[in-house]
XYZ file of C-alpha atoms in Angstrom:
606
model
C 27.886 -40.727 -12.556
C 24.563 -42.501 -12.179
C 21.304 -40.515 -12.507
C 19.130 -41.355 -9.482
C 15.378 -40.911 -8.899
C 14.252 -40.709 -5.262
C 10.830 -42.361 -5.144
C 10.476 -41.763 -1.393
C 10.095 -37.949 -1.764
C 7.620 -35.570 -3.416
C 7.993 -31.764 -3.309
C 4.844 -29.735 -3.988
C 3.630 -26.146 -3.444
C 0.015 -25.136 -2.938
C -0.929 -22.042 -4.966
C -4.254 -20.228 -5.360
C -6.077 -16.920 -5.226
C -6.646 -15.468 -1.751
C -9.246 -17.319 0.352
C -9.647 -20.315 -1.959
C -8.663 -22.682 0.864
C -4.902 -23.392 0.578
C -4.097 -23.286 4.296
C -7.240 -25.241 5.234
C -6.221 -27.898 2.698
C -2.794 -28.168 4.369
C -4.604 -28.544 7.734
C -6.579 -31.511 6.375
C -3.442 -33.194 4.941
C -1.577 -32.732 8.251
C -4.439 -34.108 10.339
C -4.985 -37.160 8.138
C -1.307 -38.058 8.053
C -1.377 -38.359 11.889
C 1.149 -35.585 12.506
C -0.737 -34.589 15.664
C -1.429 -36.727 18.738
C -5.016 -37.947 19.090
C -5.618 -35.677 22.101
C -3.692 -32.650 20.766
C -5.536 -29.349 20.483
C -4.972 -28.016 16.957
C -5.973 -24.527 15.820
C -7.649 -23.878 12.486
C -5.208 -22.792 9.751
C -2.344 -24.095 11.868
C 0.223 -22.967 9.244
C -0.732 -19.292 9.748
C 1.487 -18.959 12.802
C 2.219 -15.231 12.613
C -0.038 -12.945 14.765
C -0.937 -10.763 11.768
C -1.860 -13.860 9.735
C -4.178 -15.083 12.496
C -5.846 -11.679 12.896
C -6.444 -11.062 9.209
C -7.086 -14.658 8.153
C -4.528 -14.429 5.335
C -1.185 -16.089 4.609
C 1.696 -13.608 4.389
C 4.813 -15.819 4.419
C 5.461 -19.075 2.567
C 5.948 -21.954 5.013
C 7.236 -25.520 4.780
C 5.775 -28.671 6.276
C 6.097 -32.375 5.531
C 3.758 -35.381 5.837
C 4.339 -39.102 5.336
C 1.946 -41.261 3.328
C 2.579 -44.940 2.629
C 6.319 -44.514 3.125
C 6.595 -41.436 0.873
C 7.610 -38.084 2.376
C 5.559 -35.236 0.872
C 7.157 -31.798 1.409
C 4.358 -29.206 1.186
C 4.858 -25.435 0.850
C 1.887 -23.215 1.729
C 2.028 -19.902 -0.171
C 0.188 -16.550 0.168
C -2.754 -15.701 -2.096
C -2.421 -11.906 -2.232
C -0.675 -10.431 -5.272
C 1.249 -8.110 -2.903
C 3.112 -11.141 -1.541
C 3.821 -12.600 -5.001
C 7.561 -12.561 -4.252
C 6.937 -15.247 -1.618
C 5.381 -17.492 -4.296
C 7.998 -16.809 -6.977
C 10.959 -17.820 -4.833
C 9.508 -21.091 -3.491
C 8.537 -22.432 -6.925
C 12.221 -23.282 -7.449
C 11.994 -25.762 -4.550
C 9.176 -27.931 -5.918
C 8.525 -30.363 -8.774
C 4.798 -29.642 -9.141
C 2.040 -27.419 -7.759
C -1.478 -27.983 -6.470
C -3.564 -25.242 -8.084
C -6.519 -24.742 -5.726
C -9.613 -23.118 -7.280
C -12.866 -22.215 -5.503
C -15.755 -24.253 -6.985
C -17.969 -21.141 -7.043
C -15.625 -18.205 -7.798
C -13.509 -20.007 -10.388
C -10.113 -18.676 -11.535
C -9.370 -15.164 -10.189
C -6.535 -12.677 -10.965
C -4.048 -14.203 -8.529
C -4.839 -17.713 -9.861
C -3.672 -16.454 -13.256
C -0.534 -14.827 -11.816
C 0.727 -17.869 -9.847
C -0.240 -20.316 -12.612
C 1.725 -18.298 -15.206
C 4.839 -18.448 -13.001
C 4.425 -22.237 -12.557
C 3.945 -22.927 -16.270
C 6.978 -20.770 -17.182
C 9.111 -22.959 -14.886
C 7.846 -26.064 -16.709
C 5.868 -27.442 -13.740
C 2.846 -29.688 -14.417
C 0.037 -28.562 -12.066
C -2.574 -30.745 -10.341
C -5.930 -28.904 -10.198
C -7.894 -29.116 -6.935
C -11.478 -27.852 -7.166
C -12.117 -26.895 -3.536
C -15.266 -26.009 -1.549
C -17.500 -28.485 -3.451
C -19.733 -28.503 -0.349
C -20.850 -24.918 -1.124
C -24.578 -24.757 -1.979
C -23.846 -22.692 -5.136
C -20.811 -24.734 -6.262
C -20.415 -25.155 -10.063
C -17.396 -27.488 -10.393
C -17.965 -28.510 -14.046
C -18.084 -24.904 -15.292
C -15.034 -24.011 -13.180
C -13.049 -26.879 -14.783
C -13.845 -25.379 -18.224
C -12.711 -21.928 -17.015
C -9.452 -23.410 -15.646
C -8.813 -25.195 -18.962
C -9.363 -21.920 -20.867
C -6.918 -20.194 -18.502
C -4.262 -22.873 -19.195
C -4.800 -22.364 -22.953
C -4.580 -18.571 -22.606
C -1.255 -18.870 -20.714
C 0.247 -21.077 -23.451
C 0.402 -24.382 -21.522
C 1.934 -27.321 -23.421
C 0.091 -30.616 -24.081
C 1.389 -32.302 -20.904
C 0.375 -29.338 -18.762
C -3.073 -29.229 -20.391
C -3.640 -32.876 -19.473
C -3.852 -31.963 -15.784
C -5.233 -34.371 -13.171
C -8.308 -33.085 -11.296
C -9.278 -33.726 -7.667
C -12.481 -32.413 -6.072
C -12.210 -31.471 -2.410
C -13.863 -29.961 0.603
C -10.792 -29.013 2.641
C -12.929 -27.873 5.569
C -14.541 -31.323 5.843
C -11.279 -33.157 5.057
C -12.674 -34.902 1.955
C -11.192 -35.413 -1.529
C -12.753 -37.218 -4.536
C -11.837 -38.201 -8.092
C -15.396 -37.386 -9.251
C -17.955 -35.052 -7.667
C -20.438 -37.906 -7.074
C -17.922 -40.315 -5.478
C -18.320 -41.366 -1.847
C -15.317 -40.343 0.231
C -14.584 -39.492 3.857
C -10.821 -38.807 3.654
C -8.139 -36.982 1.650
C -6.824 -40.332 0.327
C -7.566 -39.516 -3.376
C -5.466 -36.326 -3.090
C -2.558 -38.147 -1.401
C -2.603 -40.791 -4.150
C -2.787 -38.154 -6.933
C 0.216 -36.305 -5.453
C 2.304 -39.491 -5.237
C 1.280 -40.567 -8.766
C 1.569 -37.252 -10.640
C 4.236 -35.199 -8.825
C 7.616 -36.136 -10.357
C 10.105 -37.641 -7.902
C 13.370 -35.650 -7.567
C 15.983 -36.781 -10.105
C 19.688 -35.959 -10.166
C 23.186 -36.973 -9.151
C 23.666 -37.971 -5.522
C 27.403 -38.757 -5.801
C 28.411 -35.385 -7.246
C 29.387 -32.281 -5.173
C 26.626 -30.520 -3.185
C 24.429 -27.794 -4.702
C 21.586 -26.203 -2.702
C 19.598 -23.076 -3.616
C 18.743 -20.676 -0.760
C 15.018 -19.867 -1.061
C 14.113 -18.797 2.463
C 15.693 -17.549 5.687
C 14.661 -18.049 9.301
C 16.324 -17.125 12.575
C 16.728 -18.891 15.899
C 17.799 -17.491 19.282
C 20.079 -20.506 19.753
C 21.788 -21.121 16.389
C 21.355 -17.763 14.602
C 20.454 -17.612 10.904
C 18.824 -20.757 9.450
C 18.918 -21.206 5.672
C 16.118 -23.163 3.945
C 16.397 -24.643 0.466
C 16.244 -27.724 -1.725
C 19.260 -29.938 -2.407
C 19.574 -30.054 -6.206
C 22.695 -32.244 -6.271
C 24.752 -34.341 -3.846
C 24.475 -34.497 -0.042
C 24.790 -32.117 2.894
C 26.216 -33.368 6.206
C 26.760 -31.899 9.645
C 30.186 -30.153 9.983
C 30.650 -30.153 6.180
C 32.816 -27.391 4.656
C 30.793 -25.464 2.053
C 31.109 -22.369 -0.140
C 28.414 -19.711 -0.443
C 28.256 -18.516 -4.069
C 26.484 -15.221 -4.801
C 24.870 -14.222 -8.128
C 27.996 -12.168 -8.861
C 30.192 -15.303 -8.511
C 31.827 -14.206 -5.214
C 32.565 -17.120 -2.863
C 32.866 -17.369 0.931
C 33.638 -20.515 2.922
C 31.616 -21.750 5.901
C 31.038 -24.873 7.978
C 27.550 -26.384 8.306
C 26.830 -26.614 12.055
C 23.362 -28.254 11.955
C 21.136 -29.960 9.378
C 17.355 -30.085 9.904
C 14.607 -31.861 7.945
C 10.885 -31.165 8.229
C 8.356 -33.513 9.835
C 4.884 -32.050 10.255
C 5.285 -28.613 11.832
C 8.592 -29.487 13.506
C 12.198 -29.381 12.363
C 14.145 -32.527 13.227
C 17.916 -32.568 13.488
C 19.590 -34.933 11.004
C 23.166 -36.054 10.356
C 22.774 -35.694 6.596
C 20.284 -35.038 3.811
C 20.577 -35.678 0.091
C 19.257 -34.907 -3.383
C 15.589 -33.813 -3.431
C 15.319 -33.080 0.313
C 14.026 -29.689 1.463
C 16.269 -28.887 4.421
C 17.261 -26.144 6.836
C 20.938 -25.652 7.709
C 22.715 -23.352 10.165
C 26.259 -22.028 10.113
C 26.092 -20.100 6.822
C 25.634 -16.743 8.532
C 25.848 -14.425 5.502
C 23.507 -16.322 3.162
C 20.914 -14.368 1.188
C 17.921 -15.592 -0.801
C 18.940 -16.606 -4.328
C 22.494 -17.631 -3.451
C 23.873 -21.177 -3.744
C 25.422 -23.332 -1.012
C 27.888 -25.638 -2.766
C 30.647 -28.053 -1.918
C 33.805 -26.092 -1.010
C 35.810 -28.046 -3.595
C 33.347 -27.343 -6.441
C 31.565 -23.990 -5.906
C 29.062 -23.767 -8.808
C 26.103 -21.331 -8.690
C 22.499 -22.248 -9.578
C 20.182 -19.900 -11.540
C 17.538 -18.128 -9.453
C 13.985 -17.211 -10.463
C 13.398 -13.615 -11.603
C 11.417 -11.660 -9.022
C 9.001 -9.060 -10.467
C 9.841 -5.410 -9.820
C 8.051 -3.342 -7.118
C 5.247 -1.047 -8.351
C 4.629 1.226 -5.353
C 6.904 3.238 -3.049
C 6.627 5.392 0.060
C 9.104 7.265 2.243
C 9.818 6.133 5.814
C 11.006 9.045 7.965
C 12.246 9.464 11.515
C 9.370 10.740 13.668
C 9.784 14.473 14.350
C 6.318 15.278 15.732
C 5.876 16.901 19.190
C 5.022 13.413 20.554
C 8.186 11.796 19.139
C 9.878 9.249 21.416
C 7.020 9.007 23.929
C 5.637 5.612 22.874
C 8.302 3.777 20.841
C 11.445 1.898 21.887
C 13.311 2.362 18.565
C 13.072 5.929 17.305
C 16.405 6.977 15.767
C 17.474 6.907 12.111
C 20.021 4.178 12.950
C 17.277 1.935 14.339
C 15.070 2.569 11.304
C 17.896 1.937 8.831
C 19.031 -1.312 10.506
C 15.471 -2.663 10.612
C 14.767 -1.908 6.945
C 18.087 -3.411 5.842
C 17.405 -6.614 7.818
C 13.961 -6.845 6.160
C 15.668 -6.885 2.747
C 17.314 -10.213 3.618
C 14.018 -12.116 3.764
C 11.578 -9.921 1.806
C 12.775 -10.509 -1.756
C 10.316 -8.190 -3.532
C 11.165 -5.163 -1.333
C 13.668 -2.407 -2.203
C 15.111 0.251 0.113
C 16.963 3.431 -0.987
C 18.520 5.818 1.521
C 17.492 9.335 0.410
C 18.990 11.079 3.464
C 20.119 9.982 6.947
C 16.517 10.426 8.192
C 14.525 9.378 5.105
C 14.300 6.014 3.291
C 12.390 5.238 0.103
C 10.790 1.787 0.484
C 9.355 0.137 -2.644
C 7.047 -2.884 -2.657
C 4.365 -4.738 -4.588
C 1.356 -2.812 -3.280
C -0.315 -1.064 -0.354
C -0.889 -4.306 1.551
C 2.752 -5.398 1.141
C 3.996 -2.100 2.622
C 1.288 -1.793 5.301
C 2.086 -5.291 6.642
C 5.749 -4.223 6.964
C 4.687 -1.016 8.784
C 2.357 -2.953 11.128
C 5.079 -5.545 11.872
C 7.635 -2.833 12.694
C 5.121 -1.001 14.836
C 4.491 -4.126 16.916
C 8.232 -4.597 17.373
C 8.428 -1.179 19.091
C 9.471 1.064 16.176
C 8.237 4.635 15.881
C 8.408 6.501 12.554
C 6.290 8.306 9.969
C 5.411 7.482 6.362
C 4.270 9.430 3.300
C 1.444 8.715 0.881
C 2.170 5.741 -1.449
C 3.192 6.702 -5.002
C 3.524 4.472 -8.051
C 6.927 3.814 -9.619
C 7.056 5.157 -13.189
C 9.473 3.788 -15.805
C 10.840 5.313 -18.968
C 10.842 2.840 -21.864
C 12.042 4.034 -25.331
C 11.697 7.653 -24.208
C 8.045 7.196 -23.135
C 6.766 7.603 -19.584
C 5.220 4.251 -18.567
C 3.188 3.373 -15.481
C 2.108 0.069 -13.879
C -1.386 -1.107 -14.842
C -3.359 -3.590 -12.722
C -5.937 -6.164 -13.790
C -8.924 -5.530 -11.505
C -11.748 -8.018 -10.946
C -14.901 -6.908 -9.146
C -17.844 -9.096 -8.104
C -20.739 -6.847 -7.205
C -24.564 -7.105 -6.824
C -26.296 -5.602 -9.863
C -27.876 -2.704 -7.957
C -24.408 -1.312 -7.043
C -22.885 -1.505 -10.539
C -23.729 2.139 -11.353
C -21.871 3.808 -8.445
C -18.842 1.493 -8.878
C -18.459 2.236 -12.610
C -19.028 5.939 -11.945
C -16.093 5.991 -9.475
C -13.790 3.998 -11.774
C -14.278 6.358 -14.768
C -12.217 9.310 -13.418
C -9.599 6.786 -12.205
C -8.874 5.903 -15.877
C -10.195 2.323 -15.618
C -10.979 0.557 -18.897
C -13.506 -2.295 -18.837
C -12.307 -5.424 -20.643
C -15.012 -7.924 -19.710
C -18.370 -8.220 -17.995
C -20.059 -11.502 -17.148
C -23.239 -12.167 -15.286
C -22.408 -14.483 -12.404
C -24.914 -16.488 -10.393
C -26.918 -15.249 -7.367
C -27.412 -11.712 -8.701
C -23.687 -10.846 -8.711
C -22.016 -9.464 -11.827
C -18.288 -9.841 -12.525
C -16.590 -6.749 -13.970
C -12.999 -6.875 -15.227
C -10.929 -3.718 -15.761
C -7.441 -2.582 -16.594
C -6.645 0.336 -14.309
C -3.481 2.336 -13.515
C -2.051 1.325 -10.118
C -2.402 5.019 -9.145
C -6.154 4.744 -9.642
C -6.452 2.031 -7.005
C -4.908 4.116 -4.200
C -7.803 5.063 -1.918
C -10.381 3.157 -3.986
C -11.049 0.215 -1.635
C -12.719 2.337 1.080
C -14.995 4.084 -1.412
C -15.799 0.735 -3.029
C -16.838 -0.890 0.262
C -18.995 2.148 1.113
C -20.648 2.238 -2.331
C -21.452 -1.498 -2.275
C -22.473 -1.483 1.438
C -19.807 -4.121 2.076
C -21.222 -6.558 -0.505
C -18.592 -6.083 -3.216
C -15.474 -8.222 -3.650
C -12.444 -6.760 -5.418
C -9.017 -8.196 -6.230
C -6.245 -7.037 -8.508
C -2.922 -8.209 -9.836
C -0.133 -6.468 -11.779
C -0.758 -6.671 -15.544
C 1.848 -4.646 -17.452
C 3.519 -1.268 -17.936
C 1.593 1.031 -20.293
C 1.965 4.670 -21.437
C 1.139 7.228 -18.740
C -2.594 7.918 -18.766
C -2.657 11.500 -17.475
C -3.706 13.062 -14.195
C -6.107 11.271 -11.863
C -8.086 13.526 -9.477
C -6.958 13.147 -5.862
C -8.908 13.504 -2.632
C -11.853 15.869 -3.014
C -12.123 16.829 0.667
C -9.792 18.696 2.978
C -8.620 17.914 6.506
C -9.761 19.193 9.893
C -6.547 20.188 11.688
C -5.971 20.761 15.424
C -5.210 24.450 15.987
C -3.325 24.151 19.307
C -1.794 21.456 21.527
C -3.729 19.993 24.457
C -6.341 17.354 25.211
C -9.534 17.158 23.141
C -12.672 18.155 25.018
C -16.307 17.367 24.267
C -17.254 21.046 23.907
C -14.541 21.733 21.308
C -15.373 18.516 19.411
C -19.101 19.382 19.437
C -18.352 22.662 17.635
C -15.964 20.901 15.204
C -18.218 17.980 14.208
C -20.457 20.205 12.057
C -17.445 20.811 9.784
C -17.029 17.163 8.734
C -16.170 13.701 10.079
C -13.993 13.450 13.200
C -11.327 10.794 13.785
C -10.899 11.377 17.549
C -13.143 11.471 20.627
C -12.760 13.423 23.888
C -9.697 12.895 26.115
C -7.173 12.439 23.269
C -3.836 14.287 23.384
C -3.349 16.369 20.217
C -0.720 18.762 18.883
C -0.941 21.731 16.493
C -0.914 20.432 12.914
C -2.383 17.020 13.756
C -5.265 15.950 11.460
C -8.317 15.180 13.619
C -10.956 14.688 10.910
C -12.059 14.976 7.293
C -13.597 18.286 6.249
C -16.877 18.267 4.322
C -15.424 20.843 1.895
C -12.388 20.802 -0.375
C -10.170 23.082 1.761
C -8.337 22.366 5.030
C -9.624 24.101 8.164
C -8.015 24.650 11.574
C -10.245 24.051 14.614
C -9.679 24.194 18.342
C -10.766 20.791 19.656
C -9.337 21.639 23.102
C -11.728 24.589 23.578
C -13.450 24.700 26.969
C -16.807 26.218 27.782
C -16.409 29.557 29.574
C -18.026 29.659 32.995
C -20.244 32.676 33.678
C -22.980 33.696 36.097
C -25.717 33.880 33.522
C -27.465 30.814 32.194
C -30.210 30.601 29.600
C -32.673 27.756 29.825
C -31.356 24.691 28.003
C -27.757 25.929 27.832
C -26.503 23.058 30.008
C -28.141 20.259 28.004
C -25.782 17.336 27.349
C -23.720 17.717 24.170
C -24.375 14.890 21.731
C -21.164 13.816 19.985
C -21.178 11.714 16.832
C -18.937 8.642 17.435
C -15.534 9.233 15.746
C -14.408 7.166 12.753
C -11.646 4.759 13.864
C -9.133 4.634 10.995
C -7.045 1.531 10.416
C -3.462 1.795 9.144
C -4.498 0.962 5.551
C -7.325 3.520 5.680
C -4.897 6.197 6.913
C -2.449 5.429 4.074
C -5.276 5.698 1.528
C -6.676 8.889 3.108
C -3.592 11.109 3.403
C -2.677 13.767 0.882
C 0.782 14.492 -0.494
C 1.373 17.149 2.228
C 0.525 14.773 5.091
C 2.259 11.960 7.001
C 0.988 8.973 8.932
C 2.750 8.889 12.300
C 3.120 5.268 13.434
C 3.981 4.254 17.021
C 3.437 1.007 18.959
C 0.363 2.536 20.658
C -1.060 5.033 18.152
C -1.608 5.801 14.494
C -1.996 9.528 13.837
C -2.293 11.654 10.710
C -0.450 14.973 10.651
C 0.499 17.738 8.260
C 4.120 17.622 7.065
C 4.345 21.342 8.055
C 2.815 21.641 11.540
C 2.719 25.466 11.829
C -0.453 26.850 10.197
C 1.134 30.198 9.188
C 4.065 28.366 7.571
C 1.604 26.092 5.718
C -0.243 29.085 4.298
C 2.993 30.731 3.167
C 4.080 27.470 1.571
C 0.785 27.035 -0.340
C 1.032 30.633 -1.646
C 4.558 29.932 -2.922
C 3.217 26.980 -4.939
């Protein structure tokens, strides 16, 4: 059999820390390869097609696109930058022959840069470094190159990997350069670097088909669509194939459609061969990590190891007094089916059924789980969740816990309060560097437990000026107890509708989460108490009417505006004896035991 190199294809993934400009870079490459019509209206960050991605300005799912340049097809995979979605990055690296490592010309390498680069180097990929945002007034590209080189050395890169090509870019302006001082008005230098330095796919085109399943999509018309890269041979429409699982089990199917990528569209094709990234339909039971092979020669391919989850929470059927009023899918069967279907595409998620009404869901972090909760909520599901807890391991008889590498950029005047808060959370400082513009970079190793609930305090302490990011570092011996929430909850005493008079009397006790005219039930948390203990208040209390009036008694009541809690803030706020009730219309916090007398008896028993 003859070994063939396909010079007309390049497969590359774009990896970087969050907000370093990956998706904007893909925008520029798409626009300059004339994928869109001249008069076509194109949104910014066109690859972020999901509603949640558009709202939050982040990439959550890895996505494929393809552009043509001088007769060469470049398959590009845009990946997320948050560590919580690291599973999305890990699985797509098997589809590509190189990566574009995008680094901000001011921030330099950040924790997630290190995480995705380590995965790429372990797979033997030779990265191309793109120093982005060179149009920033405080850009420092030369220093950032040195920092990137040090990072490569630290991660044990070989000589070929250390000799990485460098391209300077301003993705927003659609410009790429070989040197910072070059004149350029297009992305041409980046296109040429990709074609020159990304290895062309090499393999055997005449041997039986092998294709690794790295992603799944669904279509109303053709059902499940399987995406992957052809490692060997060809795939054709109506071909008989075998699906080989990691355990070696085989099932036979017939390929009904073959699609290739062109820009943002899938185009139907009769066949595709070695090196192509394709989507096929007809293999209805395929899961990520399995191999689609020729029916006559079913051989499995190795799949990348996905890192273990570090955080878990329980999803329960909603049993509050308002259960079933706002959601379309409320039963345990609905909840179970939805979580099991999520497992097919979300490779770093785990689900354990603890009881018919309770499921333990484990993921990479708070953001990973909260995005799942928000997605389910928008689909019409109604359920409740517990406080996130870290997953402990026992290694050689020792209790071990996940430790995160935390990077904080903060103005110097806020360093004191930040370090003061991190002390009780068992954080250990490993580095401190003075960055430009009055910001200092602090690097810590901190138990994952210590980060639960920290982000809100951090943003308050730094008046919104601090930037924090973290990535999983390692498992280390358990570091002892970390103090939990220091304030209690304000709990509704009886069911009804909140009234201004009742809220006015309650607001002196702490911070309220609701305003007037909100339906409440007994046991629902309506605010945060200013003291350590929980208190019950009657927010539905009306003013008694009487004949006598003192002067000034009818003055307007001034209510402090309530704090509107987002889903993430609710998850960080709740205590171990509280749930977040999630419905398509509302997010409420409640006590797990609604009856106040029962709660008191329960606390005495403890």
